[in-house]
Amino acid sequence: MYRREFLKGAAAGLVLLPHTPLGGLTENVLGRRRSRVALIRTSDRKEGVRRAMALLNPAGIAGKSVMLKPNFNTADPAPAGTHNDTLTQLIQELRERDAREVAVGESSFPPTDQVMEDKGVLDLANDMGFGVVNYDAIHDNEWIHFKPAGTHWPDGFHLPRHVVEAEYNVSTCCLKTHQHGGVFTMSMKLSVGLTPKPIRRTMHRSPDMRRMIAELNQGYTPDLIVMDGILAFTDGGPSSGELKEANVMVAGTDQVAVDAVGVAILKELGSNAAIMDKPIFQQEQMARAVEVGLGVGGPDEIQLVSDAPAGTAYTERIQGILAQG
């Protein structure tokens, strides 16, 4: 699937582990499972992805066919969308861990093929040999319908079979607020780009939008999340907003944990009232995610890890913000 075949259809523990990454989950002294989230301080995206992957050491990639979901809602530059440096380094890291094949799948707000062209992704696909899937153009039988009981989706929702049945799913999101009702748009909100566009329009008009974002993620579970926080929107978003340098790359295996860390970073940067005036786990996306069991239940189940002493002070600040709830 290259250009010619483009489809038409405190609580949180701080640990410094420079040499001994342990994977996405570990146990604390009480035997409780905790989600490890890697924070890498850098202004270099490729270096950040490389170091985050080395530290987190995600399991289960070898021999797998990988579906990768970027943030290509539009072709606007990062943090509006995934930077090509982040994308290409992540694909390289997956291949170095013996992924059998990698495909990038997306459905953008403008025509997806145009966004892919404008971003240079189709040229990258040809050069690097990864697949590209346009979810706007897949056949009806390539969608899977979900209707979980007790959700705010009266007619349920659809997700691509490519993702639901993938051997290994990777999401790479950006660090930013969302001015159109989502409050923040990170790992969980990224999944909205997997749905048919009419569903998205309905969701964005709903007063239950933030709860629906969390519920949507009951349809599949990313195996790996890498969040580019080199730059962040601390107000506005998702395509434009108040821009600040965070200089951090975040990686984890739990959407709720990654998003909680992302909101904590926005608080540390200084963000809008919707972020600053509410505890992290009282945000509607987060609270509903906890209710439906998507990931960690609170900050005490998140273990922040760093790979260098230079990042210790920063990680301690984020730990303290997380610990406040």
GROMACS .gro file of C-alpha atoms in nm:
model
  325
    1MET     CA    1   0.000   0.000   0.000
    2TYR     CA    2   0.220   0.283  -0.125
    3ARG     CA    3   0.143   0.594  -0.331
    4ARG     CA    4   0.017   0.398  -0.630
    5GLU     CA    5  -0.195   0.179  -0.404
    6PHE     CA    6  -0.322   0.447  -0.166
    7LEU     CA    7  -0.661   0.311  -0.071
    8LYS     CA    8  -0.955   0.477  -0.224
    9GLY     CA    9  -1.214   0.319  -0.015
   10ALA     CA   10   0.329   1.158   4.666
   11ALA     CA   11   0.136   0.908   4.470
   12ALA     CA   12   0.293   0.860   4.130
   13GLY     CA   13   0.640   0.715   4.180
   14LEU     CA   14   0.951   0.865   4.022
   15VAL     CA   15   1.211   0.617   3.904
   16LEU     CA   16   1.535   0.679   3.716
   17LEU     CA   17   1.611   0.375   3.500
   18PRO     CA   18   1.892   0.464   3.260
   19HIS     CA   19   1.991   0.104   3.181
   20THR     CA   20   1.713  -0.133   3.288
   21PRO     CA   21   1.376  -0.064   3.120
   22LEU     CA   22   1.108  -0.301   3.247
   23GLY     CA   23   0.818  -0.276   3.002
   24GLY     CA   24   0.479  -0.107   3.030
   25LEU     CA   25   0.358  -0.254   3.358
   26THR     CA   26   0.535  -0.315   3.684
   27GLU     CA   27   0.434  -0.383   4.043
   28ASN     CA   28   0.483  -0.163   4.345
   29VAL     CA   29   0.578  -0.293   4.685
   30LEU     CA   30   0.216  -0.375   4.764
   31GLY     CA   31   0.186  -0.593   4.455
   32ARG     CA   32  -0.047  -0.353   4.275
   33ARG     CA   33  -0.009  -0.320   3.899
   34ARG     CA   34   0.117   0.021   3.794
   35SER     CA   35   0.149   0.175   3.451
   36ARG     CA   36   0.494   0.305   3.359
   37VAL     CA   37   0.505   0.630   3.164
   38ALA     CA   38   0.837   0.747   3.023
   39LEU     CA   39   0.916   1.120   3.020
   40ILE     CA   40   1.211   1.223   2.805
   41ARG     CA   41   1.337   1.579   2.822
   42THR     CA   42   1.458   1.689   2.479
   43SER     CA   43   1.391   1.935   2.200
   44ASP     CA   44   1.482   1.674   1.936
   45ARG     CA   45   1.188   1.459   1.830
   46LYS     CA   46   1.389   1.175   1.683
   47GLU     CA   47   1.609   1.156   1.990
   48GLY     CA   48   1.300   1.173   2.211
   49VAL     CA   49   1.129   0.883   2.036
   50ARG     CA   50   1.448   0.676   2.041
   51ARG     CA   51   1.511   0.733   2.411
   52ALA     CA   52   1.146   0.682   2.506
   53MET     CA   53   1.133   0.350   2.324
   54ALA     CA   54   1.460   0.238   2.480
   55LEU     CA   55   1.337   0.326   2.828
   56LEU     CA   56   0.986   0.186   2.798
   57ASN     CA   57   1.102  -0.122   2.607
   58PRO     CA   58   0.752  -0.214   2.481
   59ALA     CA   59   0.689  -0.585   2.444
   60GLY     CA   60   0.526  -0.791   2.173
   61ILE     CA   61   0.628  -0.606   1.856
   62ALA     CA   62   0.845  -0.874   1.693
   63GLY     CA   63   0.675  -1.054   1.408
   64LYS     CA   64   0.361  -0.841   1.429
   65SER     CA   65   0.175  -0.642   1.166
   66VAL     CA   66   0.149  -0.291   1.315
   67MET     CA   67  -0.126  -0.034   1.255
   68LEU     CA   68  -0.011   0.316   1.343
   69LYS     CA   69  -0.258   0.599   1.408
   70PRO     CA   70  -0.102   0.947   1.375
   71ASN     CA   71  -0.265   1.283   1.439
   72PHE     CA   72  -0.333   1.402   1.085
   73ASN     CA   73  -0.664   1.576   1.145
   74THR     CA   74  -0.525   1.848   0.917
   75ALA     CA   75  -0.191   1.914   0.750
   76ASP     CA   76  -0.109   2.191   0.998
   77PRO     CA   77   0.234   2.171   1.166
   78ALA     CA   78   0.298   2.021   1.509
   79PRO     CA   79   0.144   2.029   1.762
   80ALA     CA   80  -0.163   2.054   1.538
   81GLY     CA   81  -0.052   1.727   1.381
   82THR     CA   82   0.214   1.460   1.402
   83HIS     CA   83   0.557   1.581   1.299
   84ASN     CA   84   0.719   1.371   1.029
   85ASP     CA   85   1.031   1.331   1.245
   86THR     CA   86   0.820   1.168   1.514
   87LEU     CA   87   0.645   0.945   1.261
   88THR     CA   88   0.955   0.829   1.079
   89GLN     CA   89   1.157   0.763   1.393
   90LEU     CA   90   0.870   0.567   1.544
   91ILE     CA   91   0.843   0.352   1.231
   92GLN     CA   92   1.217   0.296   1.241
   93GLU     CA   93   1.197   0.192   1.607
   94LEU     CA   94   0.918  -0.055   1.531
   95ARG     CA   95   1.124  -0.208   1.253
   96GLU     CA   96   1.431  -0.233   1.473
   97ARG     CA   97   1.210  -0.436   1.707
   98ASP     CA   98   1.130  -0.668   1.416
   99ALA     CA   99   0.778  -0.558   1.330
  100ARG     CA  100   0.674  -0.765   1.028
  101GLU     CA  101   0.513  -0.466   0.856
  102VAL     CA  102   0.385  -0.120   0.944
  103ALA     CA  103   0.088   0.071   0.801
  104VAL     CA  104  -0.024   0.425   0.881
  105GLY     CA  105  -0.402   0.469   0.884
  106GLU     CA  106  -0.596   0.794   0.913
  107SER     CA  107  -0.913   0.985   0.831
  108SER     CA  108  -0.854   1.358   0.815
  109PHE     CA  109  -1.095   1.649   0.841
  110PRO     CA  110  -1.010   1.780   0.489
  111PRO     CA  111  -0.980   1.507   0.222
  112THR     CA  112  -0.745   1.249   0.372
  113ASP     CA  113  -0.550   1.187   0.053
  114GLN     CA  114  -0.482   1.561   0.024
  115VAL     CA  115  -0.362   1.584   0.385
  116MET     CA  116  -0.134   1.284   0.331
  117GLU     CA  117   0.002   1.449   0.016
  118ASP     CA  118   0.054   1.785   0.185
  119LYS     CA  119   0.229   1.621   0.480
  120GLY     CA  120   0.462   1.430   0.249
  121VAL     CA  121   0.346   1.102   0.398
  122LEU     CA  122   0.293   0.932   0.063
  123ASP     CA  123   0.651   1.010  -0.039
  124LEU     CA  124   0.771   0.879   0.297
  125ALA     CA  125   0.569   0.563   0.245
  126ASN     CA  126   0.739   0.504  -0.087
  127ASP     CA  127   1.083   0.582   0.052
  128MET     CA  128   1.047   0.381   0.375
  129GLY     CA  129   0.816   0.107   0.250
  130PHE     CA  130   0.529   0.140   0.495
  131GLY     CA  131   0.161   0.108   0.410
  132VAL     CA  132  -0.098   0.385   0.404
  133VAL     CA  133  -0.470   0.335   0.466
  134ASN     CA  134  -0.734   0.600   0.403
  135TYR     CA  135  -1.025   0.517   0.634
  136ASP     CA  136  -1.254   0.747   0.434
  137ALA     CA  137  -1.229   0.506   0.144
  138ILE     CA  138  -1.258   0.161   0.299
  139HIS     CA  139  -1.556  -0.061   0.216
  140ASP     CA  140  -1.861  -0.094   0.439
  141ASN     CA  141  -1.761  -0.445   0.543
  142GLU     CA  142  -1.431  -0.307   0.674
  143TRP     CA  143  -1.608  -0.128   0.960
  144ILE     CA  144  -1.699  -0.299   1.288
  145HIS     CA  145  -2.001  -0.176   1.481
  146PHE     CA  146  -1.991  -0.145   1.859
  147LYS     CA  147  -2.282  -0.073   2.091
  148PRO     CA  148  -2.158  -0.109   2.449
  149ALA     CA  149  -2.430  -0.105   2.711
  150GLY     CA  150  -2.468   0.205   2.922
  151THR     CA  151  -2.280   0.446   2.696
  152HIS     CA  152  -2.377   0.787   2.560
  153TRP     CA  153  -2.369   0.650   2.203
  154PRO     CA  154  -2.740   0.577   2.135
  155ASP     CA  155  -2.665   0.408   1.802
  156GLY     CA  156  -2.319   0.283   1.893
  157PHE     CA  157  -2.009   0.362   1.689
  158HIS     CA  158  -1.792   0.210   1.417
  159LEU     CA  159  -1.417   0.147   1.406
  160PRO     CA  160  -1.207   0.014   1.117
  161ARG     CA  161  -1.147  -0.359   1.105
  162HIS     CA  162  -0.783  -0.274   1.027
  163VAL     CA  163  -0.750  -0.139   1.382
  164VAL     CA  164  -0.984  -0.362   1.579
  165GLU     CA  165  -0.824  -0.679   1.442
  166ALA     CA  166  -0.467  -0.546   1.420
  167GLU     CA  167  -0.193  -0.759   1.569
  168TYR     CA  168  -0.037  -0.450   1.727
  169ASN     CA  169  -0.173  -0.094   1.752
  170VAL     CA  170   0.035   0.219   1.798
  171SER     CA  171  -0.101   0.569   1.856
  172THR     CA  172   0.107   0.884   1.832
  173CYS     CA  173  -0.068   1.194   1.959
  174CYS     CA  174   0.022   1.555   2.033
  175LEU     CA  175   0.006   1.759   2.354
  176LYS     CA  176  -0.272   2.015   2.328
  177THR     CA  177  -0.599   2.158   2.444
  178HIS     CA  178  -0.924   2.131   2.248
  179GLN     CA  179  -1.140   2.442   2.219
  180HIS     CA  180  -1.440   2.265   2.064
  181GLY     CA  181  -1.561   2.083   2.373
  182GLY     CA  182  -1.301   1.815   2.430
  183VAL     CA  183  -1.095   2.026   2.678
  184PHE     CA  184  -0.782   1.829   2.580
  185THR     CA  185  -0.695   1.613   2.283
  186MET     CA  186  -0.433   1.344   2.339
  187SER     CA  187  -0.445   0.965   2.325
  188MET     CA  188  -0.814   0.901   2.390
  189LYS     CA  189  -0.933   1.185   2.168
  190LEU     CA  190  -0.703   1.062   1.890
  191SER     CA  191  -0.934   0.762   1.848
  192VAL     CA  192  -1.212   0.992   1.723
  193GLY     CA  193  -1.016   1.009   1.397
  194LEU     CA  194  -1.082   0.637   1.350
  195THR     CA  195  -1.459   0.682   1.322
  196PRO     CA  196  -1.669   0.767   1.016
  197LYS     CA  197  -1.699   1.143   0.978
  198PRO     CA  198  -2.079   1.161   1.033
  199ILE     CA  199  -2.029   1.001   1.375
  200ARG     CA  200  -1.771   1.264   1.464
  201ARG     CA  201  -2.007   1.546   1.376
  202THR     CA  202  -2.277   1.396   1.598
  203MET     CA  203  -2.032   1.351   1.886
  204HIS     CA  204  -1.902   1.709   1.867
  205ARG     CA  205  -2.258   1.841   1.898
  206SER     CA  206  -2.337   1.632   2.205
  207PRO     CA  207  -2.323   1.767   2.563
  208ASP     CA  208  -2.177   1.425   2.648
  209MET     CA  209  -1.887   1.464   2.407
  210ARG     CA  210  -1.611   1.413   2.664
  211ARG     CA  211  -1.774   1.099   2.803
  212MET     CA  212  -1.826   0.969   2.448
  213ILE     CA  213  -1.456   1.014   2.374
  214ALA     CA  214  -1.368   0.779   2.657
  215GLU     CA  215  -1.640   0.529   2.567
  216LEU     CA  216  -1.522   0.512   2.208
  217ASN     CA  217  -1.198   0.359   2.328
  218GLN     CA  218  -1.380   0.051   2.452
  219GLY     CA  219  -1.365  -0.068   2.091
  220TYR     CA  220  -0.989  -0.123   2.083
  221THR     CA  221  -0.678  -0.082   2.297
  222PRO     CA  222  -0.352   0.069   2.170
  223ASP     CA  223  -0.051  -0.141   2.263
  224LEU     CA  224   0.178   0.162   2.261
  225ILE     CA  225   0.121   0.538   2.284
  226VAL     CA  226   0.388   0.796   2.201
  227MET     CA  227   0.295   1.160   2.267
  228ASP     CA  228   0.498   1.441   2.114
  229GLY     CA  229   0.517   1.723   2.367
  230ILE     CA  230   0.809   1.913   2.218
  231LEU     CA  231   0.557   2.189   2.147
  232ALA     CA  232   0.213   2.220   2.304
  233PHE     CA  233  -0.105   2.418   2.263
  234THR     CA  234  -0.200   2.537   2.610
  235ASP     CA  235  -0.515   2.710   2.485
  236GLY     CA  236  -0.715   2.680   2.164
  237GLY     CA  237  -0.643   2.370   1.961
  238PRO     CA  238  -0.664   2.134   1.793
  239SER     CA  239  -0.532   2.305   1.477
  240SER     CA  240  -0.404   2.633   1.622
  241GLY     CA  241  -0.364   2.787   1.961
  242GLU     CA  242  -0.136   2.934   2.224
  243LEU     CA  243   0.201   2.772   2.163
  244LYS     CA  244   0.453   2.683   2.435
  245GLU     CA  245   0.767   2.474   2.445
  246ALA     CA  246   0.735   2.171   2.671
  247ASN     CA  247   1.034   1.982   2.531
  248VAL     CA  248   0.915   1.641   2.642
  249MET     CA  249   0.841   1.311   2.472
  250VAL     CA  250   0.599   1.083   2.656
  251ALA     CA  251   0.547   0.711   2.601
  252GLY     CA  252   0.333   0.449   2.770
  253THR     CA  253   0.104   0.154   2.720
  254ASP     CA  254  -0.205   0.290   2.900
  255GLN     CA  255  -0.415   0.563   2.740
  256VAL     CA  256  -0.550   0.692   3.069
  257ALA     CA  257  -0.206   0.715   3.224
  258VAL     CA  258  -0.057   0.891   2.921
  259ASP     CA  259  -0.342   1.141   2.904
  260ALA     CA  260  -0.322   1.207   3.279
  261VAL     CA  261   0.050   1.283   3.243
  262GLY     CA  262  -0.027   1.506   2.944
  263VAL     CA  263  -0.282   1.709   3.140
  264ALA     CA  264  -0.030   1.739   3.424
  265ILE     CA  265   0.226   1.877   3.177
  266LEU     CA  266  -0.029   2.133   3.052
  267LYS     CA  267  -0.086   2.238   3.412
  268GLU     CA  268   0.289   2.273   3.464
  269LEU     CA  269   0.315   2.491   3.151
  270GLY     CA  270   0.017   2.705   3.254
  271SER     CA  271  -0.298   2.641   3.052
  272ASN     CA  272  -0.656   2.760   3.022
  273ALA     CA  273  -0.914   2.754   3.300
  274ALA     CA  274  -1.068   2.426   3.184
  275ILE     CA  275  -0.732   2.257   3.250
  276MET     CA  276  -0.608   2.456   3.547
  277ASP     CA  277  -0.926   2.474   3.755
  278LYS     CA  278  -1.014   2.103   3.766
  279PRO     CA  279  -0.824   1.807   3.913
  280ILE     CA  280  -0.693   1.574   3.645
  281PHE     CA  281  -0.903   1.273   3.731
  282GLN     CA  282  -1.217   1.488   3.760
  283GLN     CA  283  -1.193   1.582   3.392
  284GLU     CA  284  -1.490   1.415   3.223
  285GLN     CA  285  -1.276   1.224   2.974
  286MET     CA  286  -1.064   1.088   3.257
  287ALA     CA  287  -1.348   1.015   3.498
  288ARG     CA  288  -1.547   0.824   3.237
  289ALA     CA  289  -1.238   0.634   3.125
  290VAL     CA  290  -1.188   0.519   3.482
  291GLU     CA  291  -1.555   0.420   3.513
  292VAL     CA  292  -1.541   0.197   3.206
  293GLY     CA  293  -1.205   0.050   3.300
  294LEU     CA  294  -0.988   0.178   3.016
  295GLY     CA  295  -0.674   0.204   3.226
  296VAL     CA  296  -0.539   0.331   3.554
  297GLY     CA  297  -0.784   0.441   3.819
  298GLY     CA  298  -0.582   0.726   3.966
  299PRO     CA  299  -0.240   0.884   4.004
  300ASP     CA  300  -0.118   0.622   4.251
  301GLU     CA  301  -0.127   0.369   3.966
  302ILE     CA  302   0.111   0.571   3.746
  303GLN     CA  303   0.486   0.526   3.770
  304LEU     CA  304   0.684   0.803   3.601
  305VAL     CA  305   1.026   0.701   3.475
  306SER     CA  306   1.319   0.900   3.342
  307ASP     CA  307   1.636   0.794   3.169
  308ALA     CA  308   1.873   1.069   3.286
  309PRO     CA  309   1.938   1.268   3.603
  310ALA     CA  310   1.891   1.589   3.405
  311GLY     CA  311   1.521   1.511   3.381
  312THR     CA  312   1.472   1.437   3.751
  313ALA     CA  313   1.355   1.780   3.865
  314TYR     CA  314   1.106   1.803   3.580
  315THR     CA  315   0.969   1.456   3.644
  316GLU     CA  316   0.930   1.537   4.013
  317ARG     CA  317   0.724   1.845   3.925
  318ILE     CA  318   0.493   1.638   3.705
  319GLN     CA  319   0.473   1.374   3.976
  320GLY     CA  320   0.360   1.638   4.226
  321ILE     CA  321   0.091   1.770   3.992
  322LEU     CA  322  -0.035   1.415   3.928
  323ALA     CA  323  -0.046   1.344   4.299
  324GLN     CA  324  -0.298   1.624   4.347
  325GLY     CA  325  -0.547   1.411   4.155
   0.00000   0.00000   0.00000
